[in-house]
Coordinates of C-alpha atoms and ligand atoms in Angstrom, one line a residue:
X13 CA 28.2 -5.0 21.8
X14 CA 30.1 -6.6 18.9
X15 CA 28.8 -9.3 19.9
X16 CA 25.1 -8.5 19.6
X17 CA 25.8 -6.2 16.5
X18 CA 26.6 -9.4 15.0
X19 CA 23.8 -11.6 16.0
X20 CA 21.6 -8.7 14.5
X21 CA 23.6 -8.7 11.2
X22 CA 23.3 -12.4 10.7
X23 CA 19.5 -11.9 11.7
X24 CA 19.1 -8.9 8.2
X25 CA 21.4 -11.9 6.4
X26 CA 18.3 -13.3 5.6
X27 CA 15.6 -10.5 4.0
X28 CA 15.6 -9.2 1.1
X29 CA 17.4 -6.3 0.9
X30 CA 15.9 -3.4 1.6
X31 CA 19.2 -1.0 -1.0
X32 CA 20.6 -1.9 -4.6
X33 CA 16.7 -2.2 -6.2
X34 CA 15.6 -5.8 -6.9
X35 CA 13.4 -5.7 -4.4
X36 CA 9.9 -4.5 -5.7
X37 CA 7.8 -4.8 -3.2
X38 CA 8.2 -2.9 -0.2
X39 CA 10.9 -1.3 0.2
X40 CA 11.7 1.9 -2.0
X41 CA 15.7 2.8 -2.7
X42 CA 16.8 6.3 -4.3
X43 CA 19.7 5.9 -5.0
X44 CA 20.9 8.4 -3.1
X45 CA 23.4 7.0 0.5
X46 CA 23.3 11.3 1.4
X47 CA 20.0 11.5 2.2
X48 CA 20.0 7.7 3.8
X49 CA 22.5 8.5 5.6
X50 CA 20.8 12.3 6.7
X51 CA 16.8 9.8 8.0
X52 CA 19.2 7.7 9.5
X53 CA 21.0 9.9 12.3
X54 CA 17.6 12.0 12.9
X55 CA 16.2 8.7 13.4
X56 CA 18.9 7.6 15.8
X57 CA 18.4 11.3 17.8
X58 CA 14.9 11.2 17.9
X59 CA 13.8 7.9 18.5
X60 CA 12.9 8.5 22.5
X61 CA 10.9 11.6 21.4
X62 CA 7.7 11.1 22.0
X63 CA 5.0 12.4 20.7
X64 CA 2.6 11.8 23.0
X65 CA 2.5 15.6 23.8
X66 CA 3.3 17.8 21.0
X67 CA 3.6 20.6 24.1
X68 CA 5.7 18.6 26.1
X69 CA 8.3 18.0 23.0
X70 CA 7.0 21.1 20.2
X71 CA 10.0 20.2 18.2
X72 CA 7.5 17.4 16.4
X73 CA 4.8 19.9 16.2
X74 CA 7.1 21.6 14.3
X75 CA 8.5 19.2 11.6
X76 CA 5.0 18.3 11.4
X77 CA 4.0 21.8 10.3
X78 CA 6.6 21.5 7.8
X79 CA 6.0 18.4 6.7
X80 CA 2.1 19.3 5.5
X81 CA 3.0 22.2 4.4
X82 CA 5.9 21.2 2.0
X83 CA 3.9 18.5 0.8
X84 CA 0.1 21.3 0.5
X85 CA 1.8 22.1 -2.3
X86 CA 2.7 19.4 -4.4
X87 CA -1.0 17.2 -3.7
X88 CA -3.4 20.3 -4.8
X89 CA -4.4 21.2 -1.8
X90 CA -5.8 24.7 -1.2
X91 CA -4.8 27.5 1.4
X92 CA -7.4 26.8 4.4
X93 CA -6.5 22.4 4.0
X94 CA -4.7 20.7 7.4
X95 CA -2.7 17.2 7.6
X96 CA -1.0 15.2 10.6
X97 CA 1.4 13.3 10.0
X98 CA 0.8 8.9 10.7
X99 CA 2.8 5.7 11.2
X100 CA 2.0 4.7 7.7
X101 CA -0.8 4.1 4.3
X102 CA -3.3 1.7 6.9
X103 CA -3.5 4.1 10.2
X104 CA -3.9 7.2 7.5
X105 CA -6.8 5.4 5.9
X106 CA -8.1 4.0 8.6
X107 CA -8.4 7.4 11.1
X108 CA -10.0 9.1 7.2
X109 CA -12.6 5.9 7.3
X110 CA -13.7 6.3 10.9
X111 CA -12.9 10.5 10.8
X112 CA -15.8 10.7 7.4
X113 CA -17.6 7.7 10.0
X114 CA -18.7 9.5 12.5
X115 CA -18.7 13.5 10.9
X116 CA -21.8 11.3 9.0
X117 CA -23.9 9.6 12.0
X118 CA -25.1 6.6 9.6
X119 CA -26.9 4.1 11.6
X120 CA -25.7 1.3 9.2
X121 CA -23.0 3.6 7.0
X122 CA -21.8 2.4 4.3
X123 CA -18.1 3.3 1.5
X124 CA -18.4 2.5 -1.6
X125 CA -14.8 2.0 -3.1
X126 CA -13.6 0.4 -6.8
X127 CA -12.8 -3.2 -6.1
X128 CA -8.9 -1.5 -6.7
X129 CA -9.2 -0.1 -3.0
X130 CA -6.0 -1.3 -1.0
X131 CA -6.8 -3.6 1.7
X132 CA -6.6 -1.0 4.4
X133 CA -9.8 -0.1 3.5
X134 CA -11.0 -3.5 4.4
X135 CA -9.4 -3.2 6.9
X136 CA -10.8 -0.1 8.4
X137 CA -13.7 -0.9 7.5
X138 CA -14.1 -4.0 10.0
X139 CA -12.7 -1.8 12.6
X140 CA -15.0 0.4 12.6
X141 CA -18.1 -1.8 11.8
X142 CA -17.9 -0.3 8.1
X143 CA -20.2 -2.1 5.5
X144 CA -17.7 -2.1 1.9
X145 CA -19.6 -1.7 -1.2
X146 CA -16.8 -2.8 -4.0
X147 CA -17.7 -1.8 -7.8
X148 CA -16.0 -4.1 -10.3
X149 CA -13.1 -1.3 -12.4
X150 CA -13.6 -1.3 -16.1
X151 CA -12.2 -4.9 -16.4
X152 CA -9.6 -3.2 -19.9
X153 CA -8.3 0.1 -18.5
X154 CA -8.9 -1.1 -15.0
X155 CA -10.0 1.4 -13.2
X156 CA -13.2 2.8 -11.4
X157 CA -16.2 3.1 -13.1
X158 CA -18.1 6.6 -12.5
X159 CA -21.4 6.0 -13.8
X160 CA -20.8 2.6 -11.2
X161 CA -19.3 4.2 -8.2
X162 CA -21.9 7.6 -8.7
X163 CA -25.3 5.2 -8.7
X164 CA -23.5 3.2 -5.8
X165 CA -24.4 5.8 -3.3
X166 CA -27.5 5.3 -1.5
X167 CA -28.0 7.0 2.0
X168 CA -25.9 4.9 4.0
X169 CA -22.8 5.8 2.0
X170 CA -20.2 7.8 4.4
X171 CA -17.8 8.0 2.1
X172 CA -16.2 7.3 -0.6
X173 CA -12.8 6.5 -1.7
X174 CA -10.5 6.4 -4.8
X175 CA -6.8 5.3 -5.6
X176 CA -4.3 8.3 -7.5
X177 CA -2.8 5.4 -8.3
X178 CA -4.2 1.3 -7.3
X179 CA -1.2 -0.5 -5.5
X180 CA -2.1 -3.2 -8.2
X181 CA -2.8 -2.3 -11.1
X182 CA -0.8 1.2 -11.1
X183 CA -3.3 3.0 -12.6
X184 CA -5.1 6.0 -11.9
X185 CA -9.0 5.9 -10.7
X186 CA -11.3 9.3 -13.1
X187 CA -11.1 11.7 -9.1
X188 CA -13.3 14.7 -11.4
X189 CA -16.2 12.3 -12.0
X190 CA -16.4 10.4 -9.0
X191 CA -15.6 12.8 -6.4
X192 CA -18.7 15.2 -8.3
X193 CA -20.5 12.5 -8.0
X194 CA -19.6 12.4 -4.8
X195 CA -19.8 16.1 -3.8
X196 CA -23.6 16.4 -4.9
X197 CA -24.5 13.7 -2.4
X198 CA -22.9 15.1 0.3
X199 CA -20.8 12.8 1.2
X200 CA -17.0 12.9 1.9
X201 CA -14.6 11.8 -1.2
X202 CA -11.3 10.3 -0.1
X203 CA -8.5 10.2 -3.2
X204 CA -5.8 7.2 -1.9
X205 CA -2.8 8.3 -3.1
X206 CA -0.7 7.0 -0.7
X207 CA 2.8 5.5 -3.5
X208 CA 1.5 8.0 -6.3
X209 CA 0.9 11.2 -4.0
X210 CA 5.0 11.5 -4.3
X211 CA 5.4 11.5 -6.8
X212 CA 2.5 12.9 -9.8
X213 CA 3.5 16.0 -8.7
X214 CA 6.1 15.5 -11.6
X215 CA 4.5 13.8 -13.7
X216 CA 2.1 15.9 -15.8
X217 CA -1.7 14.2 -15.4
X218 CA -5.0 15.9 -14.8
X219 CA -5.7 16.9 -12.1
X220 CA -6.2 13.7 -9.2
X221 CA -5.5 15.7 -6.1
X222 CA -6.9 18.5 -3.4
X223 CA -7.8 20.2 -5.9
X224 CA -10.1 18.0 -7.7
X225 CA -14.6 19.4 -6.6
X226 CA -15.3 17.6 -3.8
X227 CA -12.9 15.8 -3.3
X228 CA -11.9 15.9 0.9
X229 CA -9.3 13.6 2.1
X230 CA -6.1 12.5 0.4
X231 CA -3.1 10.2 1.4
X232 CA 0.3 10.3 0.9
X233 CA 3.0 8.2 2.1
X234 CA 6.3 9.7 2.8
X235 CA 8.0 6.4 3.2
X236 CA 7.0 4.9 -0.1
X237 CA 8.4 7.1 -3.0
X238 CA 9.7 10.3 -0.7
X239 CA 12.3 7.6 0.4
X240 CA 12.0 8.2 4.1
X241 CA 12.7 5.5 6.5
X242 CA 9.4 3.7 7.1
X243 CA 6.6 5.0 9.4
X244 CA 5.8 8.2 7.7
X245 CA 2.5 9.1 6.1
X246 CA 1.0 12.2 5.5
X247 CA -3.3 12.5 6.2
X248 CA -4.9 15.9 4.4
X249 CA -8.1 17.0 5.0
X250 CA -9.9 19.9 3.0
X251 CA -10.5 21.8 6.2
X252 CA -10.2 22.4 9.6
X253 CA -13.7 20.9 9.8
X254 CA -13.5 17.9 7.8
X255 CA -10.5 16.4 9.9
X256 CA -12.1 18.2 14.3
X257 CA -13.9 14.2 14.2
X258 CA -10.7 12.2 13.6
X259 CA -9.5 14.2 17.3
X260 CA -9.6 12.1 20.0
X261 CA -9.4 13.0 24.1
X262 CA -10.4 11.6 27.0
X263 CA -11.3 12.9 31.0
X264 CA -12.5 9.4 31.8
X265 CA -10.3 8.2 33.9
X266 CA -8.0 10.2 36.8
X267 CA -4.7 10.7 34.6
X268 CA -3.4 12.3 32.5
X269 CA -6.0 14.2 29.3
X270 CA -5.6 11.6 26.7
X271 CA -5.4 13.7 24.0
X272 CA -4.3 12.8 19.8
X273 CA -4.6 12.6 16.5
X274 CA -4.2 9.6 15.0
X275 CA -4.5 6.0 16.5
X276 CA -1.1 5.5 18.2
X277 CA -1.1 8.1 21.8
X278 CA 2.8 7.5 22.7
X279 CA 4.6 7.6 19.4
X280 CA 8.1 7.8 18.1
X281 CA 9.7 10.9 17.0
X282 CA 12.6 9.0 15.1
X283 CA 9.8 8.6 11.9
X284 CA 9.4 11.6 11.1
X285 CA 12.4 13.7 12.3
X286 CA 14.0 11.7 9.7
X287 CA 10.9 12.1 7.3
X288 CA 11.4 16.1 7.8
X289 CA 15.4 15.7 6.6
X290 CA 15.5 12.7 3.8
X291 CA 12.3 15.4 2.4
X292 CA 14.8 18.6 2.8
X293 CA 17.4 17.1 1.8
X294 CA 16.6 15.6 -1.5
X295 CA 14.5 19.1 -2.5
X296 CA 11.4 19.2 -4.6
X297 CA 13.7 19.8 -7.3
X298 CA 15.3 16.1 -6.6
X299 CA 12.3 13.7 -6.4
X300 CA 11.7 15.7 -10.1
X301 CA 14.7 13.4 -10.8
X302 CA 14.1 10.8 -9.2
X303 CA 10.7 10.5 -10.9
X304 CA 12.2 11.0 -14.0
X305 CA 14.4 7.9 -13.6
X306 CA 12.1 5.7 -12.0
X307 CA 9.4 6.7 -14.7
X308 CA 12.2 6.3 -17.7
X309 CA 12.5 2.8 -16.1
X310 CA 8.9 2.3 -15.8
X311 CA 8.5 2.2 -19.2
X312 CA 10.8 1.2 -20.7
X313 CA 10.0 -2.4 -18.8
X314 CA 6.1 -1.5 -19.5
X315 CA 7.2 -1.7 -22.8
X316 CA 9.5 -5.6 -22.6
X317 CA 6.2 -6.3 -20.9
X318 CA 4.1 -5.9 -23.9
X319 CA 6.3 -6.8 -26.3
X320 CA 6.3 -10.0 -25.2
X321 CA 5.0 -13.3 -26.6
X322 CA 4.2 -14.3 -23.3
X323 CA 3.7 -11.4 -21.3
X324 CA 1.1 -8.7 -21.6
X325 CA 0.5 -5.8 -19.1
X326 CA -3.3 -6.1 -17.0
X327 CA -2.9 -1.6 -17.6
X328 CA -0.4 0.7 -18.6
X329 CA 1.2 2.1 -15.8
X330 CA 0.2 5.5 -14.7
X331 CA 2.5 5.9 -12.9
X332 CA 6.5 3.7 -11.2
X333 CA 4.4 0.5 -10.4
X334 CA 3.7 -2.4 -13.6
X335 CA 1.2 -5.5 -13.9
X336 CA 2.8 -8.0 -15.4
X337 CA -0.1 -11.1 -16.5
X338 CA 0.8 -13.9 -19.2
X339 CA -0.8 -16.4 -21.2
X340 CA -1.1 -20.1 -20.4
X341 CA 2.5 -20.8 -20.9
X342 CA 3.5 -20.6 -17.8
X343 CA 1.6 -18.5 -14.7
X344 CA 2.5 -16.0 -12.9
X345 CA 3.7 -17.4 -9.2
X346 CA 6.6 -20.3 -10.7
X347 CA 7.3 -16.1 -12.6
X348 CA 7.8 -15.1 -9.0
X349 CA 9.9 -17.6 -8.0
X350 CA 12.2 -18.1 -10.9
X351 CA 13.4 -13.9 -10.2
X352 CA 13.6 -14.4 -7.4
X353 CA 16.4 -16.7 -7.9
X354 CA 17.8 -15.0 -10.2
X355 CA 18.4 -12.3 -7.3
X356 CA 15.2 -10.3 -7.2
X357 CA 12.1 -10.0 -5.9
X358 CA 8.9 -10.0 -7.7
X359 CA 5.3 -10.0 -5.8
X360 CA 3.3 -12.4 -7.2
X361 CA -1.1 -11.2 -7.0
X362 CA -4.1 -13.4 -6.5
X363 CA -6.8 -13.5 -8.9
X364 CA -10.2 -11.2 -7.9
X365 CA -13.6 -11.9 -10.0
X366 CA -13.2 -11.2 -13.1
X367 CA -9.3 -9.5 -12.5
X368 CA -5.9 -12.2 -13.5
X369 CA -3.0 -12.9 -11.5
X370 CA -0.4 -10.8 -11.6
X371 CA 2.6 -10.2 -11.2
X372 CA 3.5 -6.8 -9.5
X373 CA 6.7 -4.8 -9.4
X374 CA 7.4 -1.1 -7.7
X375 CA 10.0 -0.1 -9.8
X376 CA 12.2 2.8 -7.8
X377 CA 14.8 5.2 -8.7
X378 CA 17.8 2.5 -8.1
X379 CA 15.9 -0.8 -10.2
X380 CA 18.4 -0.6 -13.3
X381 CA 15.3 -1.7 -16.8
X382 CA 18.3 -3.4 -18.7
X383 CA 19.3 -5.4 -16.0
X384 CA 16.0 -6.8 -14.6
X385 CA 14.4 -7.4 -18.9
X386 CA 17.8 -9.7 -19.4
X387 CA 16.6 -12.0 -16.1
X388 CA 12.8 -11.1 -16.8
X389 CA 13.8 -12.9 -19.9
X390 CA 15.9 -15.6 -18.5
X391 CA 13.3 -16.4 -16.4
X392 CA 10.4 -15.8 -17.9
X393 CA 11.6 -19.2 -20.2
X394 CA 12.3 -21.1 -17.8
X395 CA 8.7 -20.4 -16.7
X396 CA 7.1 -21.5 -19.4
X397 CA 10.1 -24.9 -19.8
X398 CA 8.3 -25.6 -16.4
X399 CA 4.3 -24.7 -16.8
X400 CA 2.3 -23.9 -15.0
X401 CA 1.7 -25.5 -11.3
X402 CA -1.1 -27.8 -11.8
X403 CA -3.6 -27.3 -8.8
X404 CA -4.8 -31.4 -9.1
X405 CA -9.4 -31.0 -10.3
X406 CA -10.0 -32.8 -6.9
X407 CA -8.2 -30.5 -4.3
X408 CA -9.9 -27.0 -6.4
X409 CA -13.0 -28.9 -6.2
X410 CA -12.9 -29.4 -2.3
X411 CA -11.4 -25.8 -1.6
X412 CA -14.3 -24.3 -3.9
X413 CA -16.3 -26.3 -1.2
X414 CA -14.6 -25.0 2.2
X415 CA -16.4 -23.6 5.2
X416 CA -13.5 -21.5 6.7
X417 CA -15.6 -21.1 9.7
X418 CA -16.8 -24.3 10.9
X419 CA -12.9 -25.2 10.4
X420 CA -11.4 -26.7 13.5
X421 CA -7.7 -25.7 14.6
X422 CA -6.5 -29.9 13.9
X423 CA -7.9 -29.4 9.8
X424 CA -6.3 -26.2 9.5
X425 CA -2.7 -27.5 10.5
X426 CA -3.2 -30.7 8.0
X427 CA -4.3 -27.8 5.7
X428 CA -1.4 -26.1 6.2
X429 CA 0.6 -29.3 6.0
X430 CA -1.1 -29.4 2.6
X431 CA -0.9 -25.8 0.9
X432 CA 3.2 -27.1 2.8
X433 CA 2.9 -24.4 4.6
X434 CA 3.5 -25.4 7.7
X435 CA 7.1 -26.3 9.8
X436 CA 9.9 -23.8 10.5
X437 CA 10.8 -21.5 7.2
X438 CA 8.7 -21.0 4.6
X439 CA 9.6 -23.5 1.1
X440 CA 11.8 -21.7 -1.2
X441 CA 9.4 -22.3 -4.3
X442 CA 6.4 -20.0 -3.7
X443 CA 3.9 -20.9 -6.5
X444 CA 2.9 -24.6 -5.4
X445 CA 1.5 -22.9 -2.4
X446 CA 0.3 -19.2 -4.3
X447 CA -0.7 -21.5 -6.7
X448 CA -3.6 -23.2 -4.4
X449 CA -4.0 -19.7 -2.3
X450 CA -4.9 -18.5 -5.6
X451 CA -7.5 -21.2 -6.6
X452 CA -8.4 -21.5 -3.3
X453 CA -12.2 -18.1 -2.5
X454 CA -11.1 -14.9 -0.7
X455 CA -12.9 -16.1 2.1
X456 CA -10.3 -19.6 2.7
X457 CA -7.2 -17.4 2.2
X458 CA -7.5 -15.2 3.9
X459 CA -8.5 -18.2 6.9
X460 CA -5.5 -20.1 5.8
X461 CA -3.2 -16.4 5.6
X462 CA -4.2 -15.7 9.7
X463 CA -3.3 -20.2 10.5
X464 CA -0.7 -19.5 9.6
X465 CA 0.8 -16.4 10.8
X466 CA -1.0 -18.0 14.0
X467 CA 1.5 -20.5 13.4
X468 CA 4.3 -18.6 12.9
X469 CA 3.9 -15.8 15.9
X470 CA 3.5 -18.6 18.7
Ligands
PLP518 C1 1.7 1.1 0.7 C2 -0.6 1.5 -0.1 C3 -1.3 1.5 1.0 C4 -1.0 0.9 2.6 O1 -0.1 1.3 3.0 P1 0.6 0.9 4.1 O2 1.9 2.3 4.8 O3 1.3 -0.4 3.5 O4 0.2 0.9 5.9 C5 -2.6 2.2 0.7 N1 -2.6 1.9 -0.5 C6 -2.3 2.5 -2.0 C7 -2.6 2.1 -2.6 C8 -0.9 1.9 -1.7 O5 0.4 2.2 -1.6

């Protein structure tokens, strides 16, 4: 047994660190060892329980009701609101879209979202046959434009969505005017508060949740800023009638009648129990303190970025996310590599339509702003010295013309090799790969990454 543990530890040693506050995407560190410990214990205690049948494990139904009851006042939910625990933000969004589609019964359903809406909405559109109408955000504030969103609503629209805040730029969309425009047309409005819904309750911000008229559903991930182990998000609906199409039952087979509130059927009670324990352990005052610490670090990082001669903010952060743009002396891809050399994982985001590439920072309570900023200064100097990655003009032109639907497996092998994405493992410096992907149109970018994943998992 100890051999296996040693093997697991060896595997983990190559991963990004989940603790220490130096991984600024994917993971969230409260810096509270007791909160981590209670989460791990609850996760293990309930690992083998099954949320498939809420009558078989009443403990799970009880903890789910508790979590929803805790969340409701935080996200402005009225008394009659109801909620479901899901496996993550994507599942919450998938269910919100599916529910809206099924309630509206349109022949050619569509949804109106800002271009900054999370990719999960595009995934939902793909799975459920809903057309995405993506509306450009304001080029300066990076927020959804209410008039443009309202004008895009038509007879096919089954859902309007906004972010609180957007992952890419960290700004909260104007929820009230957009929700009002949706309500006026009798269309549902979802607030994606997956990343901000456990931060905004402790900030002084204009209403962004279910207390805003016209908002019909809201998602908030506990495995982000509630600092619970992975696998827990909440999906709330304003009332039970709005939620009903989310539920699925099937008696069309000779086995047990299937009855599911979420996409999963058998599902571990572990993440739910862990979330229940961590949320209770940290408590409202604990979260207020964590948000205070994190927002303070975010503001210091943002101020230093704004004052830096080579950097600027894509937008002033509304919560705990920072999006950094650079001038032409460097690029975000090289900067990200230089930060990794210094022990910080930051996430390069590619340009989209008129929106520039950015470096994304998810700041968590354990992130030390001073250490980060000292290394950022050095990393910028190194990236300026190296200069931005030059994508050969012929390659750029070729990328713009390639139609991914015409490429076969061998062509993808060649392209992946040219991009530096073949063989096992990734190159240590990702900037050349990222700069090339950035130059590729979105469809080609997607096709190349899918081909990469296909080979990684063979
Ligand atoms: C993280 C995130 C999601 C998706 O959540 P997952 O838990 O990764 O599936 C959706 N929307 C926003 C704004 C997010 O930050």
